[in-house]
mmCIF file of C-alpha atoms in Angstrom:
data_model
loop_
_atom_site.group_PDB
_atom_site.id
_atom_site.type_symbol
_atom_site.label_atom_id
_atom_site.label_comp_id
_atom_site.label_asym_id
_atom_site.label_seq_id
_atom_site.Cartn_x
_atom_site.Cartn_y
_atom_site.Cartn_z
ATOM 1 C CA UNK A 1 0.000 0.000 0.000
ATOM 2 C CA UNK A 2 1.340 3.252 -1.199
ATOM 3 C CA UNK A 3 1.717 6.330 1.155
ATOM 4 C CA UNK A 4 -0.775 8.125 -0.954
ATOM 5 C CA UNK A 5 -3.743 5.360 -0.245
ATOM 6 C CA UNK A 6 -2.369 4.209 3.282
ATOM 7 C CA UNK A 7 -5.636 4.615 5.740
ATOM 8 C CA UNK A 8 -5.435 3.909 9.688
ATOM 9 C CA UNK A 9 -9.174 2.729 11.098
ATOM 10 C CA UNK A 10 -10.534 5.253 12.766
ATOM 11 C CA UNK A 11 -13.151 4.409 15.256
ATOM 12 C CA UNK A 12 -15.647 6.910 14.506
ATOM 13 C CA UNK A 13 -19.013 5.620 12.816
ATOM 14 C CA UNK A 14 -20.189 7.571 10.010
ATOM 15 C CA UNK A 15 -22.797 10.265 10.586
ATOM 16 C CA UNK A 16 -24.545 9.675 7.176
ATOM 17 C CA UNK A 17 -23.858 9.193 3.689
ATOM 18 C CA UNK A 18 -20.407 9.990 2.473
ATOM 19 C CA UNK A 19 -19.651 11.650 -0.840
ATOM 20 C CA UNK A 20 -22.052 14.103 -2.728
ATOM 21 C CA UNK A 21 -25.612 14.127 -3.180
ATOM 22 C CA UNK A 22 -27.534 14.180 -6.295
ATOM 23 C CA UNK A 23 -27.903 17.922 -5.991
ATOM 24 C CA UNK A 24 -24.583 20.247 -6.766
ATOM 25 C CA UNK A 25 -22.703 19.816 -3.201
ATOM 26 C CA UNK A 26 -22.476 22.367 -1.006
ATOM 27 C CA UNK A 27 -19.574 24.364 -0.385
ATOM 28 C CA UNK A 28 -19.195 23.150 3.367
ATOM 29 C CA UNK A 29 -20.963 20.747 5.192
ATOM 30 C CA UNK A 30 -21.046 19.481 8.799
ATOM 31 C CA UNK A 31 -22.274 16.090 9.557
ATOM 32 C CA UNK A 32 -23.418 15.552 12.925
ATOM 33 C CA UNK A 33 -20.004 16.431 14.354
ATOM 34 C CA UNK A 34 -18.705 15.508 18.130
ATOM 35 C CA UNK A 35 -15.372 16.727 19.570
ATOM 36 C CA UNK A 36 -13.991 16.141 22.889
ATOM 37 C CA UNK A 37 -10.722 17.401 24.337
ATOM 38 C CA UNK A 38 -10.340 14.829 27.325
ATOM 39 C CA UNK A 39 -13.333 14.423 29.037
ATOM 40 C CA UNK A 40 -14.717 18.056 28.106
ATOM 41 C CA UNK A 41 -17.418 18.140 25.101
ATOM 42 C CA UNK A 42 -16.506 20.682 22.725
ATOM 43 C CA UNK A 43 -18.688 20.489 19.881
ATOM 44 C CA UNK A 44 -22.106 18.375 20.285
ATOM 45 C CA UNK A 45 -23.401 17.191 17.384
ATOM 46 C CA UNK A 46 -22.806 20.349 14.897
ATOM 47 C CA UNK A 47 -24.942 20.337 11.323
ATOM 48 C CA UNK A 48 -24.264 23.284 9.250
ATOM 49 C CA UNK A 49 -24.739 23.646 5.361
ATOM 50 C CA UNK A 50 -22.352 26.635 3.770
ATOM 51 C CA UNK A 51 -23.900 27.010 0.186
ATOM 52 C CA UNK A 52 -21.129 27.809 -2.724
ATOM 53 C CA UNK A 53 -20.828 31.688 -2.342
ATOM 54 C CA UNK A 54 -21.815 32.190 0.563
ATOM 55 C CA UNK A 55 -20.665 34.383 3.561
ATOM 56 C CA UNK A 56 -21.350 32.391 6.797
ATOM 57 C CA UNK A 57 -20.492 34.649 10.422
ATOM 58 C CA UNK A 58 -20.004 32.295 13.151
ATOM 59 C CA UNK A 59 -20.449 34.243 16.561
ATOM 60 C CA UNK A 60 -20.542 32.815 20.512
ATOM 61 C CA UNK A 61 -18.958 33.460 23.281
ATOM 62 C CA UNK A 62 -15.391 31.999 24.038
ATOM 63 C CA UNK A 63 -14.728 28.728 24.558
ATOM 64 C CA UNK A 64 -18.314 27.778 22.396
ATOM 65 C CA UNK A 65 -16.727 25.735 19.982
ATOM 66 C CA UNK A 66 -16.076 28.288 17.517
ATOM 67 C CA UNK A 67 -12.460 28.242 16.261
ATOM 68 C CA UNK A 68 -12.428 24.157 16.931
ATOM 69 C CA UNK A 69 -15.334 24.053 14.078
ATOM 70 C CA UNK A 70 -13.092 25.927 11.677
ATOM 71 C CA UNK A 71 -10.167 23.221 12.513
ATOM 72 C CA UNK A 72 -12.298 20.275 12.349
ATOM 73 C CA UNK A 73 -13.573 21.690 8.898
ATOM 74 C CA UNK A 74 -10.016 21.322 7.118
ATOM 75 C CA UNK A 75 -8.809 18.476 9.638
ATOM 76 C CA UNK A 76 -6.862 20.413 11.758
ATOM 77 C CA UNK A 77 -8.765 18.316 14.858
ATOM 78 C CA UNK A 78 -10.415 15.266 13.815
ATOM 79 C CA UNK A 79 -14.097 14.679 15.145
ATOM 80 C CA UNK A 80 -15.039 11.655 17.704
ATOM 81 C CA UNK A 81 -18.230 11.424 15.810
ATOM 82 C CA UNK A 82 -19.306 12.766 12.390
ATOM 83 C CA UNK A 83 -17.572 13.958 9.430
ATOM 84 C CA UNK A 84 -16.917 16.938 7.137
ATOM 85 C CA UNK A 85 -17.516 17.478 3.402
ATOM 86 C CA UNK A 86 -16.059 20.229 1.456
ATOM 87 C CA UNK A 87 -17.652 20.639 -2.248
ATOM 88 C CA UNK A 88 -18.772 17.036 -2.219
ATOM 89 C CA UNK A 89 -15.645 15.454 -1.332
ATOM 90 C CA UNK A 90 -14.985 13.936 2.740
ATOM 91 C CA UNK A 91 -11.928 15.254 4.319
ATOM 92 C CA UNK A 92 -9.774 13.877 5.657
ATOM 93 C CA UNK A 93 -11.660 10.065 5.991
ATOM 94 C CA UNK A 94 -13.177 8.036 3.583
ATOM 95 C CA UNK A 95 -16.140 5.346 3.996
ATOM 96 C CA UNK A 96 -15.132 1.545 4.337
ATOM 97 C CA UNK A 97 -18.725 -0.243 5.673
ATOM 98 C CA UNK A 98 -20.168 1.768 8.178
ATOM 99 C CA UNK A 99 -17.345 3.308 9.487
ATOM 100 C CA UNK A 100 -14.803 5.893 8.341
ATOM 101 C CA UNK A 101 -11.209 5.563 8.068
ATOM 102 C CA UNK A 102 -8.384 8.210 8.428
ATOM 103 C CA UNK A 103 -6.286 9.015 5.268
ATOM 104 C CA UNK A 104 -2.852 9.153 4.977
ATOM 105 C CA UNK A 105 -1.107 12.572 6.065
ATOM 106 C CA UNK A 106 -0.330 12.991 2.794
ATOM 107 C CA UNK A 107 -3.532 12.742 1.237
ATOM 108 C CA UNK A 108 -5.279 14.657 4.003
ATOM 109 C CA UNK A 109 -2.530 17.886 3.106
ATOM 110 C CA UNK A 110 -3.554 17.344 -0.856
ATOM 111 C CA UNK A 111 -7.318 18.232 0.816
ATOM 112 C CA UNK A 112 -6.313 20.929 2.887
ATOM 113 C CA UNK A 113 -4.254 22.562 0.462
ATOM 114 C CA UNK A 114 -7.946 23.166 -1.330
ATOM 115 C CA UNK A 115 -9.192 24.945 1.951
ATOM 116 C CA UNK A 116 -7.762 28.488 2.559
ATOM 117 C CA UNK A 117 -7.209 29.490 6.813
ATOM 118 C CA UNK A 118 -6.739 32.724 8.065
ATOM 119 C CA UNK A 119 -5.220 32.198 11.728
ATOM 120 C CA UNK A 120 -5.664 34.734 14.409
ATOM 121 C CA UNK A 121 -1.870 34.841 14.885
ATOM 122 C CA UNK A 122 -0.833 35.330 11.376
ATOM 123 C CA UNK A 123 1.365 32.201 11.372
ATOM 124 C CA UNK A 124 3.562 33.774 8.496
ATOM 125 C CA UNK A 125 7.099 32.828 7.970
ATOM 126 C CA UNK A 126 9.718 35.158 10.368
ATOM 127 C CA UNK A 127 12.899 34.175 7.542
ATOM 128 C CA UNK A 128 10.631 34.666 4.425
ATOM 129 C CA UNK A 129 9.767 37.569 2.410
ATOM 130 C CA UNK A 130 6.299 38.627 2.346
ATOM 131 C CA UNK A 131 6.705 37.781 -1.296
ATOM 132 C CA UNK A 132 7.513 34.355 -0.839
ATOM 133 C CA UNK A 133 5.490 34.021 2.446
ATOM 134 C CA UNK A 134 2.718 34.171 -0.478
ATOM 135 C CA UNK A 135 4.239 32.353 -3.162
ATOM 136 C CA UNK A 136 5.557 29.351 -1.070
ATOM 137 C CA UNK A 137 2.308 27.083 -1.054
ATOM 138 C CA UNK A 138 1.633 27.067 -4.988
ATOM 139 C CA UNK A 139 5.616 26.056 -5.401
ATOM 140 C CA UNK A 140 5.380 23.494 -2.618
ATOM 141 C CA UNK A 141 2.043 22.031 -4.074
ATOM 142 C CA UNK A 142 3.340 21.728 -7.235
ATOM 143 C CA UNK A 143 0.728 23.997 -8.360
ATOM 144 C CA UNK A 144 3.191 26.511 -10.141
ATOM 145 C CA UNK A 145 6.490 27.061 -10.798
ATOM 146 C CA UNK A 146 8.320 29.534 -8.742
ATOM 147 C CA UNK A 147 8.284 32.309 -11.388
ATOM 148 C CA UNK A 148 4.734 31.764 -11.799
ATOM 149 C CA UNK A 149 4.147 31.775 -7.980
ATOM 150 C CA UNK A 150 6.289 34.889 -7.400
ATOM 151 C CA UNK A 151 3.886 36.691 -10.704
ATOM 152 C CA UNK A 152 0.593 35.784 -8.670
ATOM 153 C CA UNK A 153 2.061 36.580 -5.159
ATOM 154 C CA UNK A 154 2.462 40.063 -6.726
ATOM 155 C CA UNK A 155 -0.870 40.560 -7.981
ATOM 156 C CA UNK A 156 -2.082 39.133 -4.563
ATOM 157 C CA UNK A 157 -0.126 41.426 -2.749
ATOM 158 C CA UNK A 158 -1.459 44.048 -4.788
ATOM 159 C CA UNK A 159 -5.215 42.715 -4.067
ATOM 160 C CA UNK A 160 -4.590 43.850 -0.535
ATOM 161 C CA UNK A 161 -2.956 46.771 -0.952
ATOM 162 C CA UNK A 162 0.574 45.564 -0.316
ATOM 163 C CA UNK A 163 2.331 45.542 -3.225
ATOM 164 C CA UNK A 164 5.054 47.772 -1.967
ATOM 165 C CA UNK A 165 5.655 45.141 0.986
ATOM 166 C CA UNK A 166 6.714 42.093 -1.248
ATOM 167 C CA UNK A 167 10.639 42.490 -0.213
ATOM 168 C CA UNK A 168 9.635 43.429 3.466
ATOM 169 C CA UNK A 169 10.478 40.636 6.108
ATOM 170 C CA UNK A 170 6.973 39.722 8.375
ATOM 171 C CA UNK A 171 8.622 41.785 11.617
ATOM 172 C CA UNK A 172 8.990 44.980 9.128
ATOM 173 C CA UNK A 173 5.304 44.956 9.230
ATOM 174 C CA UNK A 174 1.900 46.018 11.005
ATOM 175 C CA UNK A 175 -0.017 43.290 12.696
ATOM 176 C CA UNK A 176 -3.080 44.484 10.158
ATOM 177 C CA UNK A 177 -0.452 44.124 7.672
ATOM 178 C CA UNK A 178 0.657 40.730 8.383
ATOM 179 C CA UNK A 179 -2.750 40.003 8.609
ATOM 180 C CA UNK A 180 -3.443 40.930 5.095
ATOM 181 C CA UNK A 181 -0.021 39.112 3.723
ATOM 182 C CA UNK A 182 -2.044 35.784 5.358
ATOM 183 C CA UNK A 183 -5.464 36.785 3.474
ATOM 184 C CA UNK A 184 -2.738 36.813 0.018
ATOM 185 C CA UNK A 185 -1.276 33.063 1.328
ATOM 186 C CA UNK A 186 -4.286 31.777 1.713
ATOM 187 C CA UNK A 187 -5.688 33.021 -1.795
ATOM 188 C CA UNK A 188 -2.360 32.185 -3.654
ATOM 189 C CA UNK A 189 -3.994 28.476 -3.802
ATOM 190 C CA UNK A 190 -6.956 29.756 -5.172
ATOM 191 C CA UNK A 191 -8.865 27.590 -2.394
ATOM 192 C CA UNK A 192 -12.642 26.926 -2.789
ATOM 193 C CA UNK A 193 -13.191 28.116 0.737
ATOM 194 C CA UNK A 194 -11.812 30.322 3.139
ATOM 195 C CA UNK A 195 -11.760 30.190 6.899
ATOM 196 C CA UNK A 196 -11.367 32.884 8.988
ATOM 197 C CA UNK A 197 -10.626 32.496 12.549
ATOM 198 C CA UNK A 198 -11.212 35.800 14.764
ATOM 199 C CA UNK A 199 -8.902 37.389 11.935
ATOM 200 C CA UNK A 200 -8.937 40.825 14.185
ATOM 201 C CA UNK A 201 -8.550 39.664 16.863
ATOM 202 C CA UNK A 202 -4.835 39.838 17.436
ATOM 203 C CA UNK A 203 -5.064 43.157 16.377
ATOM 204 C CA UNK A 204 -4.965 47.049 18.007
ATOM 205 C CA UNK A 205 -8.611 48.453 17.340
ATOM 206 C CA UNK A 206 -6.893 51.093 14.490
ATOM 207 C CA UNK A 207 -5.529 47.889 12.472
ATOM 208 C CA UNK A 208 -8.730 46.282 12.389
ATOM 209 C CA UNK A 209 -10.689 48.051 9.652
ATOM 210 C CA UNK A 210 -7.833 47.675 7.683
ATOM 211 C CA UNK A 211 -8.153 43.655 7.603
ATOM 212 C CA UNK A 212 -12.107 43.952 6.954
ATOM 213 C CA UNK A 213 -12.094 45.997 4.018
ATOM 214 C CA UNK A 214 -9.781 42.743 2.721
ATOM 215 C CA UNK A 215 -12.386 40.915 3.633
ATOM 216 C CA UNK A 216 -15.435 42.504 2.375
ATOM 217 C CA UNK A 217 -13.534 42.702 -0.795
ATOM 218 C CA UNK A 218 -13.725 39.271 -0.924
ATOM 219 C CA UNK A 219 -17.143 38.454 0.254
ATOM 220 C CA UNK A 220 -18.292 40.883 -2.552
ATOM 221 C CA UNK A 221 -16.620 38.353 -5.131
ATOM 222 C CA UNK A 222 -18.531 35.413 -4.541
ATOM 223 C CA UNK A 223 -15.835 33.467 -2.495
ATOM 224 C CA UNK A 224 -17.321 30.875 -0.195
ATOM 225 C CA UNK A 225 -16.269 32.436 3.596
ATOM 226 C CA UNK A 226 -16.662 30.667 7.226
ATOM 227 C CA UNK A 227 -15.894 33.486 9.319
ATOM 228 C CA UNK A 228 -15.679 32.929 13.072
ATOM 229 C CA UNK A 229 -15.655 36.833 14.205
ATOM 230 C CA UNK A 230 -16.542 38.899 17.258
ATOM 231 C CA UNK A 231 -17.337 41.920 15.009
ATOM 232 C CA UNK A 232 -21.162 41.919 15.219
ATOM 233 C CA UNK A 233 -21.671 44.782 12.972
ATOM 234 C CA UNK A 234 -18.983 43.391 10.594
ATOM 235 C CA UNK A 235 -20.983 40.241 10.945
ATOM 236 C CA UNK A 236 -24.268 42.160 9.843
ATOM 237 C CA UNK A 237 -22.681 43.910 6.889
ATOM 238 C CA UNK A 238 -20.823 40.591 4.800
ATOM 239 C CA UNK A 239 -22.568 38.129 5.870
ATOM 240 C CA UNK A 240 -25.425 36.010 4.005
ATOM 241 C CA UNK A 241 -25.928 34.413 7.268
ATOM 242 C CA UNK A 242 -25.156 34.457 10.991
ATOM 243 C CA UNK A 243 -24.514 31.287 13.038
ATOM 244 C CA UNK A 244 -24.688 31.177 16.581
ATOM 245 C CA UNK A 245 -22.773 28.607 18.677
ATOM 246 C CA UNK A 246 -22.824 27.985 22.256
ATOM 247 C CA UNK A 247 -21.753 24.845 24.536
ATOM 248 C CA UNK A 248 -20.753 23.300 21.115
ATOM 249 C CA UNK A 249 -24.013 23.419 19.519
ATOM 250 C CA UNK A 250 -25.539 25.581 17.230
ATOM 251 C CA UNK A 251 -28.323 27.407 19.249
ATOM 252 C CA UNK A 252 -29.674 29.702 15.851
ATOM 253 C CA UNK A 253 -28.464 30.628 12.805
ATOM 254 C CA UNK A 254 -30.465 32.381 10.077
ATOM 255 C CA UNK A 255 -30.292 35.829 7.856
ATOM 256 C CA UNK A 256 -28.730 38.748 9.693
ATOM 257 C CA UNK A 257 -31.662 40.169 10.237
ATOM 258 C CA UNK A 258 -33.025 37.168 11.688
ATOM 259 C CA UNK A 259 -30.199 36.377 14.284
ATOM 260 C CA UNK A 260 -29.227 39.876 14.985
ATOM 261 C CA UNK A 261 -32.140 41.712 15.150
ATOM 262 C CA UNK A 262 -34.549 39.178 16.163
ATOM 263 C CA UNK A 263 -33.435 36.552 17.759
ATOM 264 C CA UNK A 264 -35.812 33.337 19.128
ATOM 265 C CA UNK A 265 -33.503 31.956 21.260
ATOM 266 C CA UNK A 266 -32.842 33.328 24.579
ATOM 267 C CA UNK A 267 -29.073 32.823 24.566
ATOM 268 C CA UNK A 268 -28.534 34.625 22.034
ATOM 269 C CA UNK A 269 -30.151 37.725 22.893
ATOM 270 C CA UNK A 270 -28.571 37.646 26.079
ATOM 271 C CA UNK A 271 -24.913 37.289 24.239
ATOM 272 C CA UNK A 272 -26.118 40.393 21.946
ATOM 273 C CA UNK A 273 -27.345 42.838 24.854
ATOM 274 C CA UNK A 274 -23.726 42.479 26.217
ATOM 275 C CA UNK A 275 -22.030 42.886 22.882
ATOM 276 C CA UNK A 276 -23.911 45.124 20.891
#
């Protein structure tokens, strides 16, 4: 057995169904996902549908499950229970019987090289330019040559408004700048989805608007986005819909107008009056 199809049993039973439906797939979708970190529940049986195009704002307090939902959506943590599809295709399992087994690390990096995240930290290179901070996936991948890499690494830079930063080193820069220089990494794969998680958050309040006109750039140009975000009003403005998470389940999610304005559920119009 080959590195590419090696598979170690994993002992979670499939939630459903794996691979895509008749219909045209969804962009994102969460099957009936569990994860535990020791004996502490931290996401409890999560469904959620992301349509191609769409802008999804995922709000809660801390510690709700938020950021762990983005990680189990490109494998980053791997669920107890349940399993992830991105544009039809499981990550990071596949079905044997009724049970799902892991992939190899290889494979599962081929998947996640198809998802774009946007870390709270930046997580960019210290040694690398911001150039080839950008252009390194695409090279790496095999996806381009590095002269081809280094072309669309300028035009990303340029996207978001850095394009007289490419020779700068990561510590030469803002945090809203190296925050930007991750939005350009994680487009320079041209990824089906993006994931944002708390992308301000790392951030002095004058940096921040900065980072979300990036973002609303992008949510205006039919990109599929899973934005986990404490930025209500940001939240009302991009989004097609809002998600609200607490105690690792999805308590409401619905239209911005729905969720924000008028909410059904109690908990979330108790996390809104402290927030808005």
């Amino acid at each position: 057995m080959t590195a590419e199809t090696a598979e170690t049993v994993v002992t979670t039973k499939a939630a459903g169904p794996v691979g895509p439906a008749e219909a045209p797939p969804a962009a994102v979708e969460v099957h009936g996902v569990h994860k535990w970190y020791g004996g502490h529940r931290v996401l409890d049986g999560v469904d959620l549908t992301v349509r191609p195009g769409e802008v999804t704002a995922v709000l809660g307090p801390s510690g709700s499950g938020k950021s762990t939902l983005l990680r189990v959506i490109n494998h980053l943590e791997k669920p107890e229970i349940g399993y992830v599809s991105v544009n039809g295709e499981p990550i990071g399992v596949r079905r044997h019987g009724d049970r799902l087994r892991e992939l190899s690390e290889r494979a599962i990096l081929a998947q996640r090289s198809r998802i774009g995240f946007v870390f709270q930290n930046f997580n960019l290179f210290p040694h690398l330019t911001v150039l080839d901070n950008v252009a390194a996936a695409p090279v790496a991948t095999g996806r381009l040559s590095r002269p081809a890499a280094r072309e669309l690494a300028h035009e990303l830079l340029d996207r978001v408004g850095l394009a007289d930063k490419a020779t700068a080193y990561p510590r030469q820069l803002s945090g809203g700048q190296q925050q930007r220089v991750a939005i350009a990494r994680a487009l320079a794969l041209r990824p089906g989805v993006i994931l944002f998680d708390e992308p301000t958050s790392a951030l002095d309040p004058e940096l921040v608007g900065e980072v979300l006109a990036v973002i609303r750039n992008l949510a205006t140009s039919g990109t599929t986005l899973v934005i986990v975000t404490h930025e209500v009003g940001f939240a009302r403005e991009v989004a097609d819909r809002v998600v609200f998470i607490d105690g690792g389940r999805i308590v409401e999610q619905g239209s911005p107008a729905e969720v924000l304005d008028s909410p059904r559920h109690e908990r979330t119009r108790d996390f809104l009056s402290k927030v808005l």
